Amino acid sequence: MKNLPLDAARLGVALCVSVEAKTDPETGVIKTDRDGKPVWAVGVAVRPEGRRTALIEVSVTGEPTGIDVGQVVSLVGLEAFWWEMNGRAGLAYRAESVEAAPPAVRPAVEPRASGGASK
């Protein structure tokens, strides 16, 4: 099946919840891509506006650097694909990279006037 590009911005805030090498459950060997580079799994909590929070696992080639658990991240080149194996099936996610999101800029708030009457 064809990979489906996704607009990561539509996922809302993406919060990193885990970063670990993807391993074969039977052998414990780190999985690699077609070029022999290690594949990492980044657990990400996302909450599209007006929707419930969802946890997705995003595969990325090479160890992500500069991100920590609890940090807001950007998913660059995010795509989804359908898989089937041994009678099981599901939707998986892959990204070109997972990067630290720039800090959010909060709008300046003007001080409130005091509640007292003016003379």
mmCIF file with all atom_site columns, C-alpha atoms in Angstrom:
data_model
loop_
_atom_site.group_PDB
_atom_site.id
_atom_site.type_symbol
_atom_site.label_atom_id
_atom_site.label_alt_id
_atom_site.label_comp_id
_atom_site.label_asym_id
_atom_site.label_entity_id
_atom_site.label_seq_id
_atom_site.pdbx_PDB_ins_code
_atom_site.Cartn_x
_atom_site.Cartn_y
_atom_site.Cartn_z
_atom_site.occupancy
_atom_site.B_iso_or_equiv
_atom_site.pdbx_formal_charge
_atom_site.auth_seq_id
_atom_site.auth_comp_id
_atom_site.auth_asym_id
_atom_site.auth_atom_id
_atom_site.pdbx_PDB_model_num
ATOM 1   C CA . MET A 1 1   ? 0.000   0.000   0.000  1.00 0.00 ? 1   MET A CA 1
ATOM 2   C CA . LYS A 1 2   ? 1.054   3.526   -0.683 1.00 0.00 ? 2   LYS A CA 1
ATOM 3   C CA . ASN A 1 3   ? 2.407   5.721   2.114  1.00 0.00 ? 3   ASN A CA 1
ATOM 4   C CA . LEU A 1 4   ? 0.086   8.594   2.981  1.00 0.00 ? 4   LEU A CA 1
ATOM 5   C CA . PRO A 1 5   ? 1.723   11.951  3.781  1.00 0.00 ? 5   PRO A CA 1
ATOM 6   C CA . LEU A 1 6   ? 0.173   13.618  6.828  1.00 0.00 ? 6   LEU A CA 1
ATOM 7   C CA . ASP A 1 7   ? 0.024   17.269  7.836  1.00 0.00 ? 7   ASP A CA 1
ATOM 8   C CA . ALA A 1 8   ? 1.632   17.051  11.284 1.00 0.00 ? 8   ALA A CA 1
ATOM 9   C CA . ALA A 1 9   ? 0.326   20.527  12.164 1.00 0.00 ? 9   ALA A CA 1
ATOM 10  C CA . ARG A 1 10  ? -3.232  19.114  12.152 1.00 0.00 ? 10  ARG A CA 1
ATOM 11  C CA . LEU A 1 11  ? -2.279  16.782  15.020 1.00 0.00 ? 11  LEU A CA 1
ATOM 12  C CA . GLY A 1 12  ? -2.102  19.737  17.392 1.00 0.00 ? 12  GLY A CA 1
ATOM 13  C CA . VAL A 1 13  ? 0.541   19.737  20.095 1.00 0.00 ? 13  VAL A CA 1
ATOM 14  C CA . ALA A 1 14  ? 2.891   16.747  19.901 1.00 0.00 ? 14  ALA A CA 1
ATOM 15  C CA . LEU A 1 15  ? 4.549   15.776  23.202 1.00 0.00 ? 15  LEU A CA 1
ATOM 16  C CA . CYS A 1 16  ? 7.406   13.253  23.331 1.00 0.00 ? 16  CYS A CA 1
ATOM 17  C CA . VAL A 1 17  ? 6.677   10.461  25.826 1.00 0.00 ? 17  VAL A CA 1
ATOM 18  C CA . SER A 1 18  ? 9.434   7.967   24.932 1.00 0.00 ? 18  SER A CA 1
ATOM 19  C CA . VAL A 1 19  ? 12.519  7.526   22.764 1.00 0.00 ? 19  VAL A CA 1
ATOM 20  C CA . GLU A 1 20  ? 14.005  4.068   22.272 1.00 0.00 ? 20  GLU A CA 1
ATOM 21  C CA . ALA A 1 21  ? 15.713  1.899   19.692 1.00 0.00 ? 21  ALA A CA 1
ATOM 22  C CA . LYS A 1 22  ? 13.261  -0.346  17.864 1.00 0.00 ? 22  LYS A CA 1
ATOM 23  C CA . THR A 1 23  ? 14.164  -3.973  18.561 1.00 0.00 ? 23  THR A CA 1
ATOM 24  C CA . ASP A 1 24  ? 13.035  -7.376  17.362 1.00 0.00 ? 24  ASP A CA 1
ATOM 25  C CA . PRO A 1 25  ? 10.995  -8.797  20.279 1.00 0.00 ? 25  PRO A CA 1
ATOM 26  C CA . GLU A 1 26  ? 12.338  -12.322 19.744 1.00 0.00 ? 26  GLU A CA 1
ATOM 27  C CA . THR A 1 27  ? 16.050  -11.592 19.343 1.00 0.00 ? 27  THR A CA 1
ATOM 28  C CA . GLY A 1 28  ? 16.485  -8.174  20.966 1.00 0.00 ? 28  GLY A CA 1
ATOM 29  C CA . VAL A 1 29  ? 18.469  -7.042  17.901 1.00 0.00 ? 29  VAL A CA 1
ATOM 30  C CA . ILE A 1 30  ? 17.999  -3.403  16.885 1.00 0.00 ? 30  ILE A CA 1
ATOM 31  C CA . LYS A 1 31  ? 15.935  -3.134  13.694 1.00 0.00 ? 31  LYS A CA 1
ATOM 32  C CA . THR A 1 32  ? 17.456  -1.404  10.685 1.00 0.00 ? 32  THR A CA 1
ATOM 33  C CA . ASP A 1 33  ? 16.123  0.236   7.545  1.00 0.00 ? 33  ASP A CA 1
ATOM 34  C CA . ARG A 1 34  ? 16.956  -0.868  3.987  1.00 0.00 ? 34  ARG A CA 1
ATOM 35  C CA . ASP A 1 35  ? 20.273  1.003   4.168  1.00 0.00 ? 35  ASP A CA 1
ATOM 36  C CA . GLY A 1 36  ? 21.295  -0.742  7.405  1.00 0.00 ? 36  GLY A CA 1
ATOM 37  C CA . LYS A 1 37  ? 20.733  2.339   9.609  1.00 0.00 ? 37  LYS A CA 1
ATOM 38  C CA . PRO A 1 38  ? 19.141  1.787   13.053 1.00 0.00 ? 38  PRO A CA 1
ATOM 39  C CA . VAL A 1 39  ? 15.441  2.591   13.450 1.00 0.00 ? 39  VAL A CA 1
ATOM 40  C CA . TRP A 1 40  ? 14.181  4.393   16.550 1.00 0.00 ? 40  TRP A CA 1
ATOM 41  C CA . ALA A 1 41  ? 10.650  4.575   17.943 1.00 0.00 ? 41  ALA A CA 1
ATOM 42  C CA . VAL A 1 42  ? 9.449   7.868   19.377 1.00 0.00 ? 42  VAL A CA 1
ATOM 43  C CA . GLY A 1 43  ? 6.238   7.730   21.415 1.00 0.00 ? 43  GLY A CA 1
ATOM 44  C CA . VAL A 1 44  ? 4.250   10.912  20.875 1.00 0.00 ? 44  VAL A CA 1
ATOM 45  C CA . ALA A 1 45  ? 1.056   12.107  22.555 1.00 0.00 ? 45  ALA A CA 1
ATOM 46  C CA . VAL A 1 46  ? -1.007  14.233  20.171 1.00 0.00 ? 46  VAL A CA 1
ATOM 47  C CA . ARG A 1 47  ? -4.240  16.123  20.652 1.00 0.00 ? 47  ARG A CA 1
ATOM 48  C CA . PRO A 1 48  ? -5.951  17.521  17.595 1.00 0.00 ? 48  PRO A CA 1
ATOM 49  C CA . GLU A 1 49  ? -8.199  20.466  18.437 1.00 0.00 ? 49  GLU A CA 1
ATOM 50  C CA . GLY A 1 50  ? -11.573 19.279  19.682 1.00 0.00 ? 50  GLY A CA 1
ATOM 51  C CA . ARG A 1 51  ? -10.463 15.638  19.871 1.00 0.00 ? 51  ARG A CA 1
ATOM 52  C CA . ARG A 1 52  ? -9.161  13.240  22.481 1.00 0.00 ? 52  ARG A CA 1
ATOM 53  C CA . THR A 1 53  ? -5.484  12.732  23.131 1.00 0.00 ? 53  THR A CA 1
ATOM 54  C CA . ALA A 1 54  ? -3.943  9.831   21.226 1.00 0.00 ? 54  ALA A CA 1
ATOM 55  C CA . LEU A 1 55  ? -0.615  8.084   21.630 1.00 0.00 ? 55  LEU A CA 1
ATOM 56  C CA . ILE A 1 56  ? 1.211   7.200   18.417 1.00 0.00 ? 56  ILE A CA 1
ATOM 57  C CA . GLU A 1 57  ? 4.578   5.571   17.843 1.00 0.00 ? 57  GLU A CA 1
ATOM 58  C CA . VAL A 1 58  ? 6.606   7.235   15.108 1.00 0.00 ? 58  VAL A CA 1
ATOM 59  C CA . SER A 1 59  ? 9.529   5.372   13.528 1.00 0.00 ? 59  SER A CA 1
ATOM 60  C CA . VAL A 1 60  ? 12.520  7.412   12.467 1.00 0.00 ? 60  VAL A CA 1
ATOM 61  C CA . THR A 1 61  ? 15.850  6.360   10.962 1.00 0.00 ? 61  THR A CA 1
ATOM 62  C CA . GLY A 1 62  ? 18.786  7.162   13.242 1.00 0.00 ? 62  GLY A CA 1
ATOM 63  C CA . GLU A 1 63  ? 18.741  8.190   16.876 1.00 0.00 ? 63  GLU A CA 1
ATOM 64  C CA . PRO A 1 64  ? 16.816  11.429  17.374 1.00 0.00 ? 64  PRO A CA 1
ATOM 65  C CA . THR A 1 65  ? 19.001  14.060  18.995 1.00 0.00 ? 65  THR A CA 1
ATOM 66  C CA . GLY A 1 66  ? 18.051  17.140  20.970 1.00 0.00 ? 66  GLY A CA 1
ATOM 67  C CA . ILE A 1 67  ? 14.724  15.821  22.232 1.00 0.00 ? 67  ILE A CA 1
ATOM 68  C CA . ASP A 1 68  ? 13.745  14.678  25.701 1.00 0.00 ? 68  ASP A CA 1
ATOM 69  C CA . VAL A 1 69  ? 10.709  13.010  27.226 1.00 0.00 ? 69  VAL A CA 1
ATOM 70  C CA . GLY A 1 70  ? 8.158   15.681  28.114 1.00 0.00 ? 70  GLY A CA 1
ATOM 71  C CA . GLN A 1 71  ? 9.274   18.028  25.357 1.00 0.00 ? 71  GLN A CA 1
ATOM 72  C CA . VAL A 1 72  ? 7.043   19.409  22.608 1.00 0.00 ? 72  VAL A CA 1
ATOM 73  C CA . VAL A 1 73  ? 8.291   18.105  19.249 1.00 0.00 ? 73  VAL A CA 1
ATOM 74  C CA . SER A 1 74  ? 7.785   18.639  15.524 1.00 0.00 ? 74  SER A CA 1
ATOM 75  C CA . LEU A 1 75  ? 7.233   15.637  13.251 1.00 0.00 ? 75  LEU A CA 1
ATOM 76  C CA . VAL A 1 76  ? 8.975   16.371  9.946  1.00 0.00 ? 76  VAL A CA 1
ATOM 77  C CA . GLY A 1 77  ? 7.877   14.447  6.850  1.00 0.00 ? 77  GLY A CA 1
ATOM 78  C CA . LEU A 1 78  ? 5.242   12.450  8.723  1.00 0.00 ? 78  LEU A CA 1
ATOM 79  C CA . GLU A 1 79  ? 3.478   9.675   6.819  1.00 0.00 ? 79  GLU A CA 1
ATOM 80  C CA . ALA A 1 80  ? 1.195   6.778   7.648  1.00 0.00 ? 80  ALA A CA 1
ATOM 81  C CA . PHE A 1 81  ? 1.004   3.338   6.077  1.00 0.00 ? 81  PHE A CA 1
ATOM 82  C CA . TRP A 1 82  ? -1.122  0.229   6.496  1.00 0.00 ? 82  TRP A CA 1
ATOM 83  C CA . TRP A 1 83  ? 0.634   -3.041  7.354  1.00 0.00 ? 83  TRP A CA 1
ATOM 84  C CA . GLU A 1 84  ? -0.449  -6.696  7.501  1.00 0.00 ? 84  GLU A CA 1
ATOM 85  C CA . MET A 1 85  ? 1.582   -9.594  8.883  1.00 0.00 ? 85  MET A CA 1
ATOM 86  C CA . ASN A 1 86  ? 0.707   -13.053 10.234 1.00 0.00 ? 86  ASN A CA 1
ATOM 87  C CA . GLY A 1 87  ? -3.020  -12.338 10.364 1.00 0.00 ? 87  GLY A CA 1
ATOM 88  C CA . ARG A 1 88  ? -2.544  -9.007  12.125 1.00 0.00 ? 88  ARG A CA 1
ATOM 89  C CA . ALA A 1 89  ? -2.885  -5.540  10.633 1.00 0.00 ? 89  ALA A CA 1
ATOM 90  C CA . GLY A 1 90  ? -2.579  -1.930  11.681 1.00 0.00 ? 90  GLY A CA 1
ATOM 91  C CA . LEU A 1 91  ? -1.640  1.631   10.886 1.00 0.00 ? 91  LEU A CA 1
ATOM 92  C CA . ALA A 1 92  ? 1.961   2.705   11.444 1.00 0.00 ? 92  ALA A CA 1
ATOM 93  C CA . TYR A 1 93  ? 3.664   6.094   11.352 1.00 0.00 ? 93  TYR A CA 1
ATOM 94  C CA . ARG A 1 94  ? 7.069   7.098   10.050 1.00 0.00 ? 94  ARG A CA 1
ATOM 95  C CA . ALA A 1 95  ? 8.801   10.496  9.892  1.00 0.00 ? 95  ALA A CA 1
ATOM 96  C CA . GLU A 1 96  ? 11.933  11.864  8.258  1.00 0.00 ? 96  GLU A CA 1
ATOM 97  C CA . SER A 1 97  ? 12.866  13.320  11.640 1.00 0.00 ? 97  SER A CA 1
ATOM 98  C CA . VAL A 1 98  ? 11.536  14.252  15.063 1.00 0.00 ? 98  VAL A CA 1
ATOM 99  C CA . GLU A 1 99  ? 12.840  17.606  16.261 1.00 0.00 ? 99  GLU A CA 1
ATOM 100 C CA . ALA A 1 100 ? 12.445  19.862  19.260 1.00 0.00 ? 100 ALA A CA 1
ATOM 101 C CA . ALA A 1 101 ? 9.651   22.334  18.551 1.00 0.00 ? 101 ALA A CA 1
ATOM 102 C CA . PRO A 1 102 ? 10.492  26.007  18.863 1.00 0.00 ? 102 PRO A CA 1
ATOM 103 C CA . PRO A 1 103 ? 9.315   27.467  22.171 1.00 0.00 ? 103 PRO A CA 1
ATOM 104 C CA . ALA A 1 104 ? 5.788   28.827  22.049 1.00 0.00 ? 104 ALA A CA 1
ATOM 105 C CA . VAL A 1 105 ? 5.573   32.595  22.097 1.00 0.00 ? 105 VAL A CA 1
ATOM 106 C CA . ARG A 1 106 ? 2.962   33.858  24.491 1.00 0.00 ? 106 ARG A CA 1
ATOM 107 C CA . PRO A 1 107 ? 1.248   37.120  23.670 1.00 0.00 ? 107 PRO A CA 1
ATOM 108 C CA . ALA A 1 108 ? 2.022   40.022  25.954 1.00 0.00 ? 108 ALA A CA 1
ATOM 109 C CA . VAL A 1 109 ? -0.715  40.591  28.507 1.00 0.00 ? 109 VAL A CA 1
ATOM 110 C CA . GLU A 1 110 ? -1.574  44.105  29.529 1.00 0.00 ? 110 GLU A CA 1
ATOM 111 C CA . PRO A 1 111 ? -1.938  44.627  33.280 1.00 0.00 ? 111 PRO A CA 1
ATOM 112 C CA . ARG A 1 112 ? -5.531  44.851  34.448 1.00 0.00 ? 112 ARG A CA 1
ATOM 113 C CA . ALA A 1 113 ? -6.806  48.058  35.934 1.00 0.00 ? 113 ALA A CA 1
ATOM 114 C CA . SER A 1 114 ? -7.427  47.929  39.669 1.00 0.00 ? 114 SER A CA 1
ATOM 115 C CA . GLY A 1 115 ? -10.970 47.250  40.753 1.00 0.00 ? 115 GLY A CA 1
ATOM 116 C CA . GLY A 1 116 ? -11.226 50.499  42.752 1.00 0.00 ? 116 GLY A CA 1
ATOM 117 C CA . ALA A 1 117 ? -13.149 53.558  41.630 1.00 0.00 ? 117 ALA A CA 1
ATOM 118 C CA . SER A 1 118 ? -11.158 56.353  40.092 1.00 0.00 ? 118 SER A CA 1
ATOM 119 C CA . LYS A 1 119 ? -11.420 59.896  41.448 1.00 0.00 ? 119 LYS A CA 1
#
